[in-house]
Short mmCIF file of C-alpha atoms in Angstrom, two decimals:
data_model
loop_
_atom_site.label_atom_id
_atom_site.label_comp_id
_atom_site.label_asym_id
_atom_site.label_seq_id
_atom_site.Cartn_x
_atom_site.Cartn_y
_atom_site.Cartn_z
CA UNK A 1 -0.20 -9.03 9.79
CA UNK A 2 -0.20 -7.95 5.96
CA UNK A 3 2.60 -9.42 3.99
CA UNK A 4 2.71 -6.01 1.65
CA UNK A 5 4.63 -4.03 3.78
CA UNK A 6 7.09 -1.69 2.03
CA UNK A 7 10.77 -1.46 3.41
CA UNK A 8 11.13 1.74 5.56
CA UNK A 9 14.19 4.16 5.88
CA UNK A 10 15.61 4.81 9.58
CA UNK A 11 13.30 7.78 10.40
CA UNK A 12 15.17 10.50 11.33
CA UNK A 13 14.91 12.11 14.98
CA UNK A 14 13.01 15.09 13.67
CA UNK A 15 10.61 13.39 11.80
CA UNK A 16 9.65 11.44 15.05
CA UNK A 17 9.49 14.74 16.67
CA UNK A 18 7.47 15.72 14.00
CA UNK A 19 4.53 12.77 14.25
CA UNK A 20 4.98 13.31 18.18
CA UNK A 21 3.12 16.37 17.17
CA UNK A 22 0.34 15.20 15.14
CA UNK A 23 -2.69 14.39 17.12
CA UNK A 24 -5.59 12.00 16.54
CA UNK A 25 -8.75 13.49 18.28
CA UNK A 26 -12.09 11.10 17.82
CA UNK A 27 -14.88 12.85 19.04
CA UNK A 28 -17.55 10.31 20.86
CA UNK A 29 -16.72 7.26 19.36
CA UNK A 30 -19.59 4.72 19.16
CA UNK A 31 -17.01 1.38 19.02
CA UNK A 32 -14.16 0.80 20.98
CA UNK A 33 -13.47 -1.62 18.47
CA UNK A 34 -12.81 1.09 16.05
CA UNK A 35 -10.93 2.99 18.47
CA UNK A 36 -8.83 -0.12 18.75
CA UNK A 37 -8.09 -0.44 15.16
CA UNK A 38 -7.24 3.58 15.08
CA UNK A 39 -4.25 2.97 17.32
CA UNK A 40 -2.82 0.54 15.40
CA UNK A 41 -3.31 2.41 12.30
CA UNK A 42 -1.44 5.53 14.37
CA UNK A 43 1.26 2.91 15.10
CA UNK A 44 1.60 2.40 11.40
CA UNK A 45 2.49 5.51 10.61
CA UNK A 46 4.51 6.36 13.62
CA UNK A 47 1.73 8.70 15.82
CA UNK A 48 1.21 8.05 19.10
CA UNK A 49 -1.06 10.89 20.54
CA UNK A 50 -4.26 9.87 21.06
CA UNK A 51 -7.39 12.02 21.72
CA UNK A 52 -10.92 11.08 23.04
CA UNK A 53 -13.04 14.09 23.34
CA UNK A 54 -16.81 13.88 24.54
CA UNK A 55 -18.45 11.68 27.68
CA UNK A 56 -19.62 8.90 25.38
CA UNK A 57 -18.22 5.47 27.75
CA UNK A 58 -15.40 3.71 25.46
CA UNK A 59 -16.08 -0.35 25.78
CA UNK A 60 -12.10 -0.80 26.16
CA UNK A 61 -11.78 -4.41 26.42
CA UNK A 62 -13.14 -4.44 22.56
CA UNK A 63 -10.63 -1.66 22.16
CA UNK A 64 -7.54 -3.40 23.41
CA UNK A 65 -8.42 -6.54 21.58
CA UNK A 66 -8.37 -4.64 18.48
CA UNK A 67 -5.08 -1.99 18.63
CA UNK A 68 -3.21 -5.73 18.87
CA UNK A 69 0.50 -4.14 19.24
CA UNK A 70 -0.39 -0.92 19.61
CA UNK A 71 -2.70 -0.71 23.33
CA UNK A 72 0.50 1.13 23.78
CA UNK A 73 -1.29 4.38 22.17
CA UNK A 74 -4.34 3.11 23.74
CA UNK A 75 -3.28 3.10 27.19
CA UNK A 76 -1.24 5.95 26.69
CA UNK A 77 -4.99 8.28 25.37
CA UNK A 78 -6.08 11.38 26.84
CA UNK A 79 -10.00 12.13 27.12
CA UNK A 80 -10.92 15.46 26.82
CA UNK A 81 -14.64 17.06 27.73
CA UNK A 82 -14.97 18.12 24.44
CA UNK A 83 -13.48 18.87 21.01
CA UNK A 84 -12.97 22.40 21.63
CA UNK A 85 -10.67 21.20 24.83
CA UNK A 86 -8.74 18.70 22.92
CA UNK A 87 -7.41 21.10 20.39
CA UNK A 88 -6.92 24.23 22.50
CA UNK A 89 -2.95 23.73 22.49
CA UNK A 90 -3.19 22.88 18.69
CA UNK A 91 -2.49 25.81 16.04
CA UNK A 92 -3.65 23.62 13.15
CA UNK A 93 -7.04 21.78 13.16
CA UNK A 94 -8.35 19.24 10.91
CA UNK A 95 -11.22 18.24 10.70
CA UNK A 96 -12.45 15.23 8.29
CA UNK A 97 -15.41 14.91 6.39
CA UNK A 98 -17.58 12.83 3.89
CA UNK A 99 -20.84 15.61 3.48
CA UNK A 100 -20.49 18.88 1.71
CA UNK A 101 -22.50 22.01 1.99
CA UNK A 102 -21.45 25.55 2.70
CA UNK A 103 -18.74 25.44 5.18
CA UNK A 104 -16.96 22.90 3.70
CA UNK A 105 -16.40 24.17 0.39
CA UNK A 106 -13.13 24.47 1.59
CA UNK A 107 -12.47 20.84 2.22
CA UNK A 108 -9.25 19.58 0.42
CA UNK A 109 -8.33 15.53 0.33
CA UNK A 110 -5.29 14.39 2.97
CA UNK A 111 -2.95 14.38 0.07
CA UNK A 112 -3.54 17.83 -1.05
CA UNK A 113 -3.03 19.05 3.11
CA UNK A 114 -0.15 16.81 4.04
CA UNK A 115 2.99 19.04 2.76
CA UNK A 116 1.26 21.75 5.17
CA UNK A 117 0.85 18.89 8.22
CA UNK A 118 3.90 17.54 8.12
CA UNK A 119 5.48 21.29 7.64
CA UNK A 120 4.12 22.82 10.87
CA UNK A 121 4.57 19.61 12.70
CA UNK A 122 8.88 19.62 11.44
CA UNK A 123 8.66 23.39 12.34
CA UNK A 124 6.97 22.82 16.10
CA UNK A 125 3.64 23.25 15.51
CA UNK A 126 1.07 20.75 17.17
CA UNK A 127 -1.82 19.81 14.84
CA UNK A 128 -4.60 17.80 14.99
CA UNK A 129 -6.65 15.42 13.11
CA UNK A 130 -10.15 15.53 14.02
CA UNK A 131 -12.80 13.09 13.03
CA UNK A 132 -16.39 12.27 14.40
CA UNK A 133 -18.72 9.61 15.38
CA UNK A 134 -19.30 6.57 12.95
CA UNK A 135 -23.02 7.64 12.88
CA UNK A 136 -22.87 11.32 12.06
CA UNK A 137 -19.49 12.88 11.83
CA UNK A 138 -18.49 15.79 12.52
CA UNK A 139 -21.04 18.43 13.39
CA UNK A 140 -21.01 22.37 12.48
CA UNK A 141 -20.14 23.48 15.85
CA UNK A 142 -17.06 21.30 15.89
CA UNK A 143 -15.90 22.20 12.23
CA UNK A 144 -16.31 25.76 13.09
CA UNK A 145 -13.03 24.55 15.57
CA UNK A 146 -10.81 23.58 12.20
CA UNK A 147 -8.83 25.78 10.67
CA UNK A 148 -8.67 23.11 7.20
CA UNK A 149 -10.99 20.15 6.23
CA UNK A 150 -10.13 17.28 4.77
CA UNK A 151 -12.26 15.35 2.06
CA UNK A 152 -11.50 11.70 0.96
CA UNK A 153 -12.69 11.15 -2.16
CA UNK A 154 -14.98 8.13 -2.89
CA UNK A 155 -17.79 6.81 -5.12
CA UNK A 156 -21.07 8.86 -4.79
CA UNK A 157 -23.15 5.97 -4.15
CA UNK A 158 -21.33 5.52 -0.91
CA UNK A 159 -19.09 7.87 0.88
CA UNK A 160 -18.53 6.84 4.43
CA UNK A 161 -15.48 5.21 5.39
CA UNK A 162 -14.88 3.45 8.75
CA UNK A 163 -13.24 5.42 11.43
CA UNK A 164 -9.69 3.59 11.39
CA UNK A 165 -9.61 3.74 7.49
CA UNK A 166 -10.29 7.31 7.78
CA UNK A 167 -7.45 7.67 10.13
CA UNK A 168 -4.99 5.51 8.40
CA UNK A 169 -5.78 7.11 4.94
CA UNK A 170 -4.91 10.51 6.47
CA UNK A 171 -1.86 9.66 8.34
CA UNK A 172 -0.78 7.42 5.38
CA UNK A 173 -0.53 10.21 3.53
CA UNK A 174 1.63 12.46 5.77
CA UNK A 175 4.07 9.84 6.63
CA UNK A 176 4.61 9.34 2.56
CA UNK A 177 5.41 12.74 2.42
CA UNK A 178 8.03 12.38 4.81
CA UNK A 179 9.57 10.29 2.55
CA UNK A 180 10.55 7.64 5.10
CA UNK A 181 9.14 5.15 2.91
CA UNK A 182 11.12 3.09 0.31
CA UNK A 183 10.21 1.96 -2.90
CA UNK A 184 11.21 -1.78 -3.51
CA UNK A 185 13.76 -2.23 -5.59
CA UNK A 186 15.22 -5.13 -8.39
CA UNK A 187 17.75 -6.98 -6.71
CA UNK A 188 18.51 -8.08 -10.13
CA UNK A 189 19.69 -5.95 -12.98
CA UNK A 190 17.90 -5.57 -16.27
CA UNK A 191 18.88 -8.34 -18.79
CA UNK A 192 20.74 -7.16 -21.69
CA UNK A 193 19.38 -7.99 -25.26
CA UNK A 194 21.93 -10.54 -26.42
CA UNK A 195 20.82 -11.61 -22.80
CA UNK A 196 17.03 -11.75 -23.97
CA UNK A 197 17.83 -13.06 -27.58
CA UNK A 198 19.45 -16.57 -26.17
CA UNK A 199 16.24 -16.82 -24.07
CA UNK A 200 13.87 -16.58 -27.30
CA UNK A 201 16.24 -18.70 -29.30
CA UNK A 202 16.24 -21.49 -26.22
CA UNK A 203 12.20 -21.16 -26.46
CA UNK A 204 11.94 -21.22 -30.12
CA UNK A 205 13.70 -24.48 -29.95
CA UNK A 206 12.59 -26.13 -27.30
CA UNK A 207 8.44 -24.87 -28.58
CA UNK A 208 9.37 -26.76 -31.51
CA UNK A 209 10.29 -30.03 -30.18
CA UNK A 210 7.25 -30.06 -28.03
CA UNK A 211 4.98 -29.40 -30.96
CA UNK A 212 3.80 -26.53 -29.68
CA UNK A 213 4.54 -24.94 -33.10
CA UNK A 214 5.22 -25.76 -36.47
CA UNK A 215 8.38 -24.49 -38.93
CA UNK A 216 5.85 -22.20 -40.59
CA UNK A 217 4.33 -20.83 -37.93
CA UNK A 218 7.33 -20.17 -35.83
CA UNK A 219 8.33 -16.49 -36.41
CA UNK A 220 4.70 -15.88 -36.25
CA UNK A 221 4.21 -17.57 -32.72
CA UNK A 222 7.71 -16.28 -31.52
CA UNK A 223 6.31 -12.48 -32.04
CA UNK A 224 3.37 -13.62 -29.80
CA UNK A 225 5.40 -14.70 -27.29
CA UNK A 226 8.03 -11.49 -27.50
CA UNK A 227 5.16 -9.50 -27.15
CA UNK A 228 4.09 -11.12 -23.74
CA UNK A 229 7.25 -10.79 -22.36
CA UNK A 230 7.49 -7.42 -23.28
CA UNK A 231 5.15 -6.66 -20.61
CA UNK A 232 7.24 -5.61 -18.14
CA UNK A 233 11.08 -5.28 -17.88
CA UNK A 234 12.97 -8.50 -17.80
CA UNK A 235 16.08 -9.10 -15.24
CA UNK A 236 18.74 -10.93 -15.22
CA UNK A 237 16.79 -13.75 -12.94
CA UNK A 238 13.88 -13.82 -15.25
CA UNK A 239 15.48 -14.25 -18.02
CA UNK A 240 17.18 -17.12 -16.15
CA UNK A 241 14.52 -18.96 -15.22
CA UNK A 242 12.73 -18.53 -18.41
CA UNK A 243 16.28 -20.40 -19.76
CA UNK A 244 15.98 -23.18 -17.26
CA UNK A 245 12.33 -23.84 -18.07
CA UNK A 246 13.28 -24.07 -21.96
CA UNK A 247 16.00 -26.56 -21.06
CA UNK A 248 13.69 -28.50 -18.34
CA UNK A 249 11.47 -28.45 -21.23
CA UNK A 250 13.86 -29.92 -23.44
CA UNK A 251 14.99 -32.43 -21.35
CA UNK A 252 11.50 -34.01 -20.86
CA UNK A 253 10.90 -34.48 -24.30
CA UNK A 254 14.00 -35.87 -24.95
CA UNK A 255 12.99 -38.11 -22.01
CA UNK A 256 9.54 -38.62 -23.09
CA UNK A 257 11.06 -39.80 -26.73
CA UNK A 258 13.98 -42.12 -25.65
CA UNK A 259 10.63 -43.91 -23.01
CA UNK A 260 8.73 -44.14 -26.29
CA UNK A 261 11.09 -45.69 -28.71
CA UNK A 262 13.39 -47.46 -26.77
CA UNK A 263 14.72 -50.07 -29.91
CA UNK A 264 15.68 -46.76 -31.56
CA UNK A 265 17.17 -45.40 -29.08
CA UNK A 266 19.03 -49.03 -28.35
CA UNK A 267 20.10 -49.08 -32.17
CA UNK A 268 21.65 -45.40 -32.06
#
């Protein structure tokens, strides 16, 4: 499991409501490995409807080894004879894409689409996401079922994305726009400047004892240094620990020197 998660607000009964409305429709898909990893991208993001439309034969113990948590979704899938079957109850079809040409000039990217998504979902509406085989896609006769396309942008040397990517891109972008999601915030507030200045003035000191820099060279050096940590905004806790590794530093010289000339130090 990723370690990058971002901390997530209660979501609210309607917005469940809402992603109970969004459906995930993959039309013949070749791996049921990738059908695996699309549930637990729709777990992710909170969707749990499931669509498998066509009579291609889905190898589900690769699928169930893959959704990990989320054979939930899996188990819970309905298979449909074809696309046009799948998104008959639907009033807003999606349908994904990676080629261009004439009828999909109208192709927008899942960031661009999702206010609309997530709007018909919170207002009733059942939509669905549509993609195609790993092989080929989406062909005309199943676009001409989608009332939008979506586009995710890539390089041009290689536009093809794998089916669960595809999904989670899409639905990542939706759920964002919920605005479920919480940004991570600084437990610690922003150090003050008199905060920051005994911090440099600890450093300047302790730089010199080590020899790191020399009398004449010190306001020099110090700008250096200002500059790195300048980088970013400093809180209370960094400054802290910048504080403790000045006096650290400190200390082991003074160790070092008392090791070194220990009739001096005796004579003192």
């Amino acid at each position: 499991n990723s370690a990058t998660t971002m901390e997530t607000r209660s979501v609210s009964p309607e917005l469940l409501a809402a992603l109970a409305r969004i459906r995930v429709v993959l039309v013949n898909p070749l791996y049921g490995g990738n059908v695996g990893s699309t549930c637990r991208a729709m777990a992710n993001m909170g969707v749990s409807d499931l669509a498998i439309a066509g009579s291609r034969t889905l190898d589900l113990k690769e699928a169930q080894m893959m959704a990990c948590h989320a054979q939930s979704i899996l188990e819970g899938r309905t298979e449909y004879a074809s696309p046009a079957d799948a998104v008959a109850d639907c009033g807003m079809v999606i349908g994904t894409t990676a080629r261009g040409g004439l009828y999909r000039q109208h192709a927008r990217t899942a960031r661009e689409w999702a206010p609309e998504i997530l709007s018909q979902a919170l207002a009733g509406g059942r939509v669905a996401l549509v993609f195609g085989p790993e092989d080929n896609g989406l062909a005309n006769e199943d676009l001409a079922l989608c009332t939008h396309i979506i586009q995710i942008p890539t390089t041009g040397e290689f536009s093809s994305l794998n089916l669960s990517q595809a999904v989670l891109i899409c639905l990542y972008e939706v759920f964002v726009q919920s605005e479920a999601h919480v940004p991570p915030m600084e437990k610690s507030e922003l150090a003050s400047s008199e905060f920051r200045e005994r911090m440099f003035s600890m450093w300047r000191e302790s730089l010199l004892k080590i020899g790191f820099m020399n009398d004449d060279k010190a306001d020099h050096m110090m700008l250096g240094l200002r500059r790195v940590m300048s980088r970013g905004a400093l809180t209370n806790d960094d400054v802290k620990i910048m504080m403790g590794i000045a006096r650290q530093t400190e200390w082991a010289t003074e160790q070092a020197h008392s090791k070194a000339n220990p009739v001096e130090e005796a004579n003192v």
